[in-house]
Coordinates of C-alpha atoms and ligand atoms in Angstrom, one line a residue:
M1 CA 126.0 58.3 87.9
S2 CA 123.1 58.3 90.3
I3 CA 121.0 61.3 91.0
N4 CA 122.4 61.1 94.5
D5 CA 125.8 62.1 93.1
F6 CA 124.7 64.8 90.8
V7 CA 127.0 67.8 90.7
T8 CA 125.7 71.1 89.3
L9 CA 127.9 74.0 88.2
G10 CA 126.2 77.4 88.6
I11 CA 127.2 80.6 86.8
E12 CA 125.9 84.1 87.6
S13 CA 126.8 87.0 85.4
S14 CA 123.6 89.2 85.2
C15 CA 125.1 92.4 86.5
D16 CA 128.3 93.5 88.2
E17 CA 129.3 90.3 89.9
T18 CA 130.7 87.1 88.4
G19 CA 129.7 84.2 90.7
V20 CA 130.3 80.5 90.3
G21 CA 129.1 77.7 92.6
L22 CA 129.2 73.9 92.8
Y23 CA 126.2 72.0 94.3
H24 CA 126.3 68.3 95.1
S25 CA 123.1 66.3 95.8
Q26 CA 124.3 64.9 99.1
Q27 CA 127.0 67.3 100.2
G28 CA 125.1 70.5 99.3
L29 CA 127.2 73.5 98.4
V30 CA 130.7 72.2 97.9
A31 CA 132.4 75.4 96.6
H32 CA 131.7 78.9 95.5
Q33 CA 133.6 82.0 94.4
L34 CA 132.7 85.5 93.6
F35 CA 134.4 88.4 91.8
S36 CA 132.8 91.8 92.4
Q37 CA 133.3 94.5 89.9
V38 CA 132.5 97.3 92.4
E39 CA 135.9 99.0 91.9
I40 CA 135.6 99.0 88.1
H41 CA 132.2 100.8 88.2
A42 CA 132.9 103.0 91.3
E43 CA 134.5 105.8 89.4
Y44 CA 131.4 106.1 87.1
G45 CA 128.9 106.1 90.0
G46 CA 127.0 103.1 88.6
V47 CA 127.3 100.0 86.5
V48 CA 128.6 100.5 83.0
P49 CA 127.2 97.6 81.0
E50 CA 130.0 97.2 78.5
L51 CA 132.7 97.2 81.2
A52 CA 130.6 94.6 83.1
S53 CA 130.5 92.3 80.1
R54 CA 134.2 92.6 79.4
D55 CA 135.0 91.8 82.9
H56 CA 132.7 88.7 83.0
I57 CA 134.6 87.5 80.0
Q58 CA 137.9 87.7 81.9
R59 CA 136.6 86.1 85.1
T60 CA 134.2 83.3 84.3
I61 CA 136.6 80.6 83.3
P62 CA 139.2 81.2 86.0
L63 CA 136.4 81.2 88.6
I64 CA 135.1 77.8 87.3
K65 CA 138.7 76.4 87.5
A66 CA 139.0 77.8 91.0
V67 CA 135.8 76.3 92.4
L68 CA 136.6 72.9 90.8
A69 CA 140.1 73.1 92.5
D70 CA 138.5 74.0 95.8
A71 CA 136.2 71.0 95.6
N72 CA 138.9 68.7 94.4
L73 CA 136.8 68.0 91.3
G74 CA 137.5 68.0 87.6
L75 CA 135.3 69.0 84.6
Q76 CA 134.4 65.3 84.2
N77 CA 132.7 65.4 87.6
I78 CA 130.1 68.0 86.5
N79 CA 126.7 66.6 85.6
G80 CA 124.8 69.7 84.7
I81 CA 125.4 73.4 84.2
A82 CA 123.0 76.2 85.4
Y83 CA 123.4 79.8 84.3
T84 CA 121.5 83.0 84.9
A85 CA 119.6 83.7 81.7
G86 CA 117.8 86.8 83.0
P87 CA 116.6 89.2 84.1
G88 CA 119.7 91.4 83.8
L89 CA 122.1 93.2 81.4
A90 CA 122.1 91.5 78.0
G91 CA 125.8 91.6 77.3
A92 CA 126.6 90.4 80.8
L93 CA 124.1 87.5 80.6
L94 CA 125.5 86.5 77.2
V95 CA 128.9 85.8 78.8
G96 CA 127.5 83.3 81.3
S97 CA 125.2 81.8 78.8
A98 CA 127.9 81.3 76.2
V99 CA 130.3 79.7 78.6
A100 CA 127.6 77.5 80.1
K101 CA 126.2 76.3 76.8
S102 CA 129.6 75.6 75.2
L103 CA 130.9 73.8 78.2
A104 CA 127.8 71.7 78.5
W105 CA 127.9 70.9 74.8
S106 CA 131.5 69.8 74.9
L107 CA 131.0 67.7 78.0
K108 CA 127.8 66.3 76.6
I109 CA 125.8 67.2 79.7
P110 CA 122.5 69.2 80.1
S111 CA 122.4 72.9 80.7
L112 CA 119.6 75.0 82.2
A113 CA 118.5 78.7 82.1
V114 CA 118.0 80.0 85.6
H115 CA 115.8 83.0 86.6
H116 CA 118.0 85.3 88.6
M117 CA 115.2 86.2 91.1
E118 CA 114.4 82.5 91.6
G119 CA 118.0 82.2 92.6
H120 CA 117.6 84.9 95.2
L121 CA 114.3 83.4 96.3
L122 CA 115.7 80.0 96.9
A123 CA 119.0 81.2 98.5
P124 CA 117.7 80.7 102.1
L125 CA 117.6 76.9 101.3
L126 CA 121.4 77.0 101.4
E127 CA 121.1 77.6 105.2
D128 CA 120.6 75.3 108.1
K129 CA 117.4 77.2 109.0
K130 CA 115.5 76.4 105.8
P131 CA 111.9 77.5 105.1
E132 CA 109.3 74.9 104.2
F133 CA 106.7 75.7 101.5
P134 CA 104.4 77.6 101.2
F135 CA 105.8 81.0 102.1
V136 CA 105.7 84.7 101.2
A137 CA 108.9 86.0 99.7
L138 CA 110.1 89.6 99.8
L139 CA 112.6 90.0 97.1
V140 CA 114.6 93.3 97.4
S141 CA 117.4 94.0 95.1
G142 CA 118.9 96.8 93.0
G143 CA 116.4 96.0 90.1
H144 CA 113.4 94.5 91.8
T145 CA 111.1 94.9 94.8
M146 CA 108.5 92.1 94.9
L147 CA 106.3 90.2 97.2
V148 CA 105.7 86.7 95.9
D149 CA 103.3 84.0 97.0
V150 CA 105.4 80.9 96.8
E151 CA 103.4 77.7 96.8
A152 CA 106.3 75.4 95.7
I153 CA 109.4 75.7 93.5
G154 CA 108.3 77.3 90.3
K155 CA 104.8 78.1 91.5
Y156 CA 105.0 81.9 92.0
K157 CA 102.4 84.6 92.1
I158 CA 103.5 88.2 92.3
L159 CA 101.4 89.8 95.1
G160 CA 102.9 93.3 94.7
E161 CA 105.9 95.1 93.2
S162 CA 107.4 98.5 92.9
L163 CA 105.7 100.9 90.6
D164 CA 108.8 103.0 90.2
D165 CA 112.3 102.6 91.8
A166 CA 113.3 99.3 93.3
V167 CA 114.2 99.7 97.0
G168 CA 117.9 99.0 96.4
E169 CA 117.9 101.6 93.6
A170 CA 116.3 104.1 96.0
F171 CA 119.0 103.3 98.6
D172 CA 121.6 103.8 95.8
K173 CA 120.1 107.1 94.5
T174 CA 119.6 108.5 98.0
A175 CA 123.2 107.6 98.8
K176 CA 124.3 109.5 95.7
I177 CA 122.3 112.6 96.7
L178 CA 124.2 112.5 100.0
G179 CA 127.5 112.1 98.2
L180 CA 128.2 108.6 99.5
G181 CA 129.4 107.2 96.2
Y182 CA 128.8 103.7 94.7
P183 CA 127.5 101.2 95.7
G184 CA 125.3 103.4 97.9
G185 CA 123.1 100.9 99.8
P186 CA 125.7 99.6 102.2
A187 CA 127.3 103.1 102.6
L188 CA 123.9 104.7 103.4
A189 CA 123.2 101.9 105.9
K190 CA 126.5 102.5 107.6
L191 CA 126.0 106.3 107.9
A192 CA 122.4 105.8 109.2
Q193 CA 123.9 104.0 112.3
Q194 CA 125.2 107.5 113.4
G195 CA 121.9 109.2 112.7
D196 CA 119.3 110.4 115.2
E197 CA 116.0 108.7 114.5
G198 CA 114.0 111.6 115.9
A199 CA 115.5 114.2 113.7
F200 CA 113.3 113.8 110.6
K201 CA 110.2 111.8 109.8
F202 CA 109.9 110.7 106.2
P203 CA 106.6 109.4 104.8
R204 CA 105.8 105.7 104.5
P205 CA 104.8 105.6 100.8
M206 CA 101.5 103.8 99.9
V207 CA 100.9 102.2 103.3
D208 CA 97.5 103.9 103.8
R209 CA 96.3 102.5 100.5
P210 CA 95.1 98.9 100.1
G211 CA 97.3 96.5 98.1
L212 CA 100.8 95.3 98.1
D213 CA 102.6 97.5 95.5
F214 CA 105.4 99.8 96.5
S215 CA 106.7 103.2 95.4
F216 CA 110.1 104.4 96.6
S217 CA 110.9 107.3 94.2
G218 CA 109.1 109.8 96.5
L219 CA 111.4 108.9 99.4
K220 CA 114.4 109.7 97.4
T221 CA 112.9 113.1 96.4
F222 CA 112.1 113.7 100.1
A223 CA 115.7 113.0 101.0
R224 CA 116.9 115.4 98.3
N225 CA 114.7 118.3 99.5
T226 CA 115.6 117.6 103.2
F227 CA 119.3 117.6 102.3
A228 CA 119.0 120.9 100.4
K229 CA 117.6 122.5 103.6
Y230 CA 119.7 120.7 106.2
P231 CA 123.1 119.9 104.4
K232 CA 124.9 119.3 107.7
Q233 CA 122.5 116.5 108.8
K234 CA 123.5 113.7 106.4
A235 CA 123.4 110.9 109.0
D236 CA 120.0 112.0 110.2
I237 CA 118.7 112.0 106.7
A238 CA 120.2 108.6 106.0
K239 CA 118.5 107.3 109.2
A240 CA 115.1 108.8 108.3
F241 CA 115.3 107.3 104.8
E242 CA 116.3 103.8 106.1
V243 CA 113.6 103.8 108.7
A244 CA 110.9 104.9 106.3
A245 CA 112.0 102.3 103.6
T246 CA 112.3 99.4 106.0
Q247 CA 109.1 100.1 107.9
T248 CA 107.2 100.4 104.6
L249 CA 108.6 97.0 103.6
M250 CA 107.7 95.5 107.0
I251 CA 104.1 96.8 106.8
K252 CA 103.6 95.3 103.3
C253 CA 105.1 92.0 104.4
R254 CA 102.7 91.8 107.4
R255 CA 99.8 92.5 105.0
A256 CA 101.0 89.8 102.6
L257 CA 101.2 87.3 105.4
E258 CA 97.7 88.2 106.5
Q259 CA 96.3 88.1 103.0
T260 CA 97.8 84.7 102.1
G261 CA 97.5 83.1 105.5
H262 CA 101.1 81.9 105.3
S263 CA 103.2 81.9 108.5
R264 CA 106.7 82.0 106.8
L265 CA 108.4 84.9 105.3
V266 CA 111.6 84.6 103.1
V267 CA 113.6 87.7 102.5
A268 CA 116.3 87.8 99.9
G269 CA 118.2 90.0 97.4
G270 CA 120.9 92.6 98.1
V271 CA 118.8 94.7 100.5
S272 CA 118.0 91.7 102.7
S273 CA 121.5 92.1 104.1
N274 CA 120.4 95.4 105.7
L275 CA 120.4 94.9 109.5
S276 CA 117.7 97.5 110.2
L277 CA 115.4 95.7 107.8
R278 CA 116.1 92.4 109.5
K279 CA 115.4 93.8 112.9
E280 CA 112.1 95.3 111.8
L281 CA 111.0 92.1 110.1
D282 CA 112.1 89.9 113.0
K283 CA 110.1 92.1 115.4
M284 CA 107.1 91.8 113.2
G285 CA 107.6 88.0 112.9
E286 CA 107.6 87.7 116.7
K287 CA 104.5 89.8 117.1
T288 CA 102.5 87.9 114.5
G289 CA 103.9 84.4 115.1
S290 CA 105.6 84.1 111.8
S291 CA 109.1 82.8 111.0
V292 CA 111.4 84.9 109.0
F293 CA 114.2 83.3 106.9
Y294 CA 117.2 85.0 105.3
P295 CA 120.3 83.9 103.3
R296 CA 123.6 84.4 105.1
Q297 CA 125.0 87.9 104.4
E298 CA 127.2 86.9 101.4
F299 CA 124.3 85.1 99.7
C300 CA 122.0 88.2 99.9
T301 CA 123.8 89.9 97.1
D302 CA 124.4 88.3 93.7
N303 CA 126.4 85.0 93.9
G304 CA 126.9 81.8 92.0
A305 CA 125.8 79.5 94.9
M306 CA 122.2 80.4 94.6
I307 CA 122.2 79.8 90.8
A308 CA 123.9 76.4 91.4
L309 CA 121.2 75.5 93.9
A310 CA 118.2 76.7 91.8
G311 CA 119.6 75.0 88.8
H312 CA 120.3 71.8 90.7
L313 CA 116.8 71.5 92.1
R314 CA 115.5 71.7 88.5
L315 CA 118.2 69.7 86.7
T316 CA 117.8 66.8 89.1
K317 CA 114.1 66.7 88.3
G318 CA 115.0 66.3 84.6
Q319 CA 114.4 69.9 83.5
V320 CA 116.9 71.0 80.8
S321 CA 117.1 73.9 78.3
V322 CA 116.7 72.0 75.1
D323 CA 117.8 74.7 72.7
S324 CA 121.5 74.8 71.8
D325 CA 121.4 78.5 71.1
I326 CA 123.2 81.0 73.4
S327 CA 119.8 82.2 74.7
I328 CA 119.2 84.9 77.2
K329 CA 116.0 86.6 78.6
P330 CA 117.0 90.1 79.8
R331 CA 113.3 90.6 80.6
W332 CA 111.6 87.6 82.2
S333 CA 108.8 87.4 84.7
I334 CA 109.1 85.0 87.6
E335 CA 105.5 84.0 87.0
E336 CA 106.4 82.4 83.7
L337 CA 108.5 79.7 85.4
E338 CA 107.5 76.1 85.3
A339 CA 106.8 74.1 88.4
I340 CA 109.0 71.1 89.0
Ligands
KG4_401 O1 120.7 91.4 94.6 P1 121.8 92.4 94.3 O2 123.2 92.1 94.7 O3 121.8 92.8 92.8 C1 120.7 92.9 92.0 O4 120.2 91.8 91.6 O5 120.2 94.0 91.9 O6 121.3 93.8 95.1 C2 122.1 94.9 95.0 C3 121.4 96.1 95.7 C4 122.0 97.4 95.5 O7 121.0 98.4 95.2 C5 122.6 97.7 96.9 O8 122.8 99.0 97.2 C6 121.7 97.0 97.8 O9 121.3 95.8 97.1 N1 122.2 96.7 99.2 C7 121.8 97.3 100.3 C8 122.7 96.8 101.3 N2 123.5 95.9 100.8 C9 123.3 95.9 99.4 N3 120.9 98.2 100.6 C10 120.7 98.6 101.8 N4 121.4 98.1 102.9 C11 122.4 97.2 102.7 N5 123.1 96.8 103.7
ZN402 ZN1 120.4 90.0 92.3

């Protein structure tokens, strides 16, 4: 087998989505499938870790079979297996890790632990419009809000992060306050479309202070207090929250581009599917002469394609996880990764 025909199987199971992808050196992404557990967790208003793990157990192997069938490939065609080892829910991560390690062991092929946020960060490389290095990455998900200086694959420096709630978490909590159910981010964004932007003005947290850290928990409190006073203006509150959150993110991205001197911005993670955020960032990019890159909508949220790609880029450079243990890293800083 030449490195030009290398096929990587990627497995994502860090939270409430089981994702599997197959990435080929020359053909790129050849198949991917996702099972979202949204309906399982909806009645509890948030992710229930034990239910997440149990469902990953049910889904992972059928999804692997399904992507192989989609690509007209068999187990014997896989040359390496990448799995999300962290950060994420321990029980959920263990499922992907156990399947990946056992399958790799039985097929006598290498396996590799992938960092979930590196998966998000590299997801725009699955698109036709790909960023070149270096760039600034804004990673916005349910668990993380980070600005990262990306010099090359594996050379990451965190420029700023959230001191309290991640932005996706703030969307979810604000949605819950407004009675929009779970998952809240997309529901809040939808309601905001009917809101009047002039009705309320929420603060832009921490923009008047130097630095690139974020704080979003105050916005959620602001939404709660406003809702208590004006219970009939749900859509206006959703709009005010979304505008304040997205403008805050835009201001910090502009600052990070100025600070690093980079002219490319990559935006990834669940919240990068938010259309108001994209509009705000595209406008800033045009004004400052920077290019902004996103994954396609379905690869903004968790998926197996990004893990297959991130793993592929490392496995084909000879990186493997040498331990045969079923190892996971529920807490893992992106700065600890090795360059390739
Ligand atoms: O990256 P992701 O799928 O999972 C994590 O790694 O956390 O991100 C999920 C987060 C959730 O907080 C969800 O509410 C948020 O992304 N999200 C959105 C939108 N779509 C997903 N937030 C705002 N607007 C959206 N359109
Ligand atoms: Zn994620």
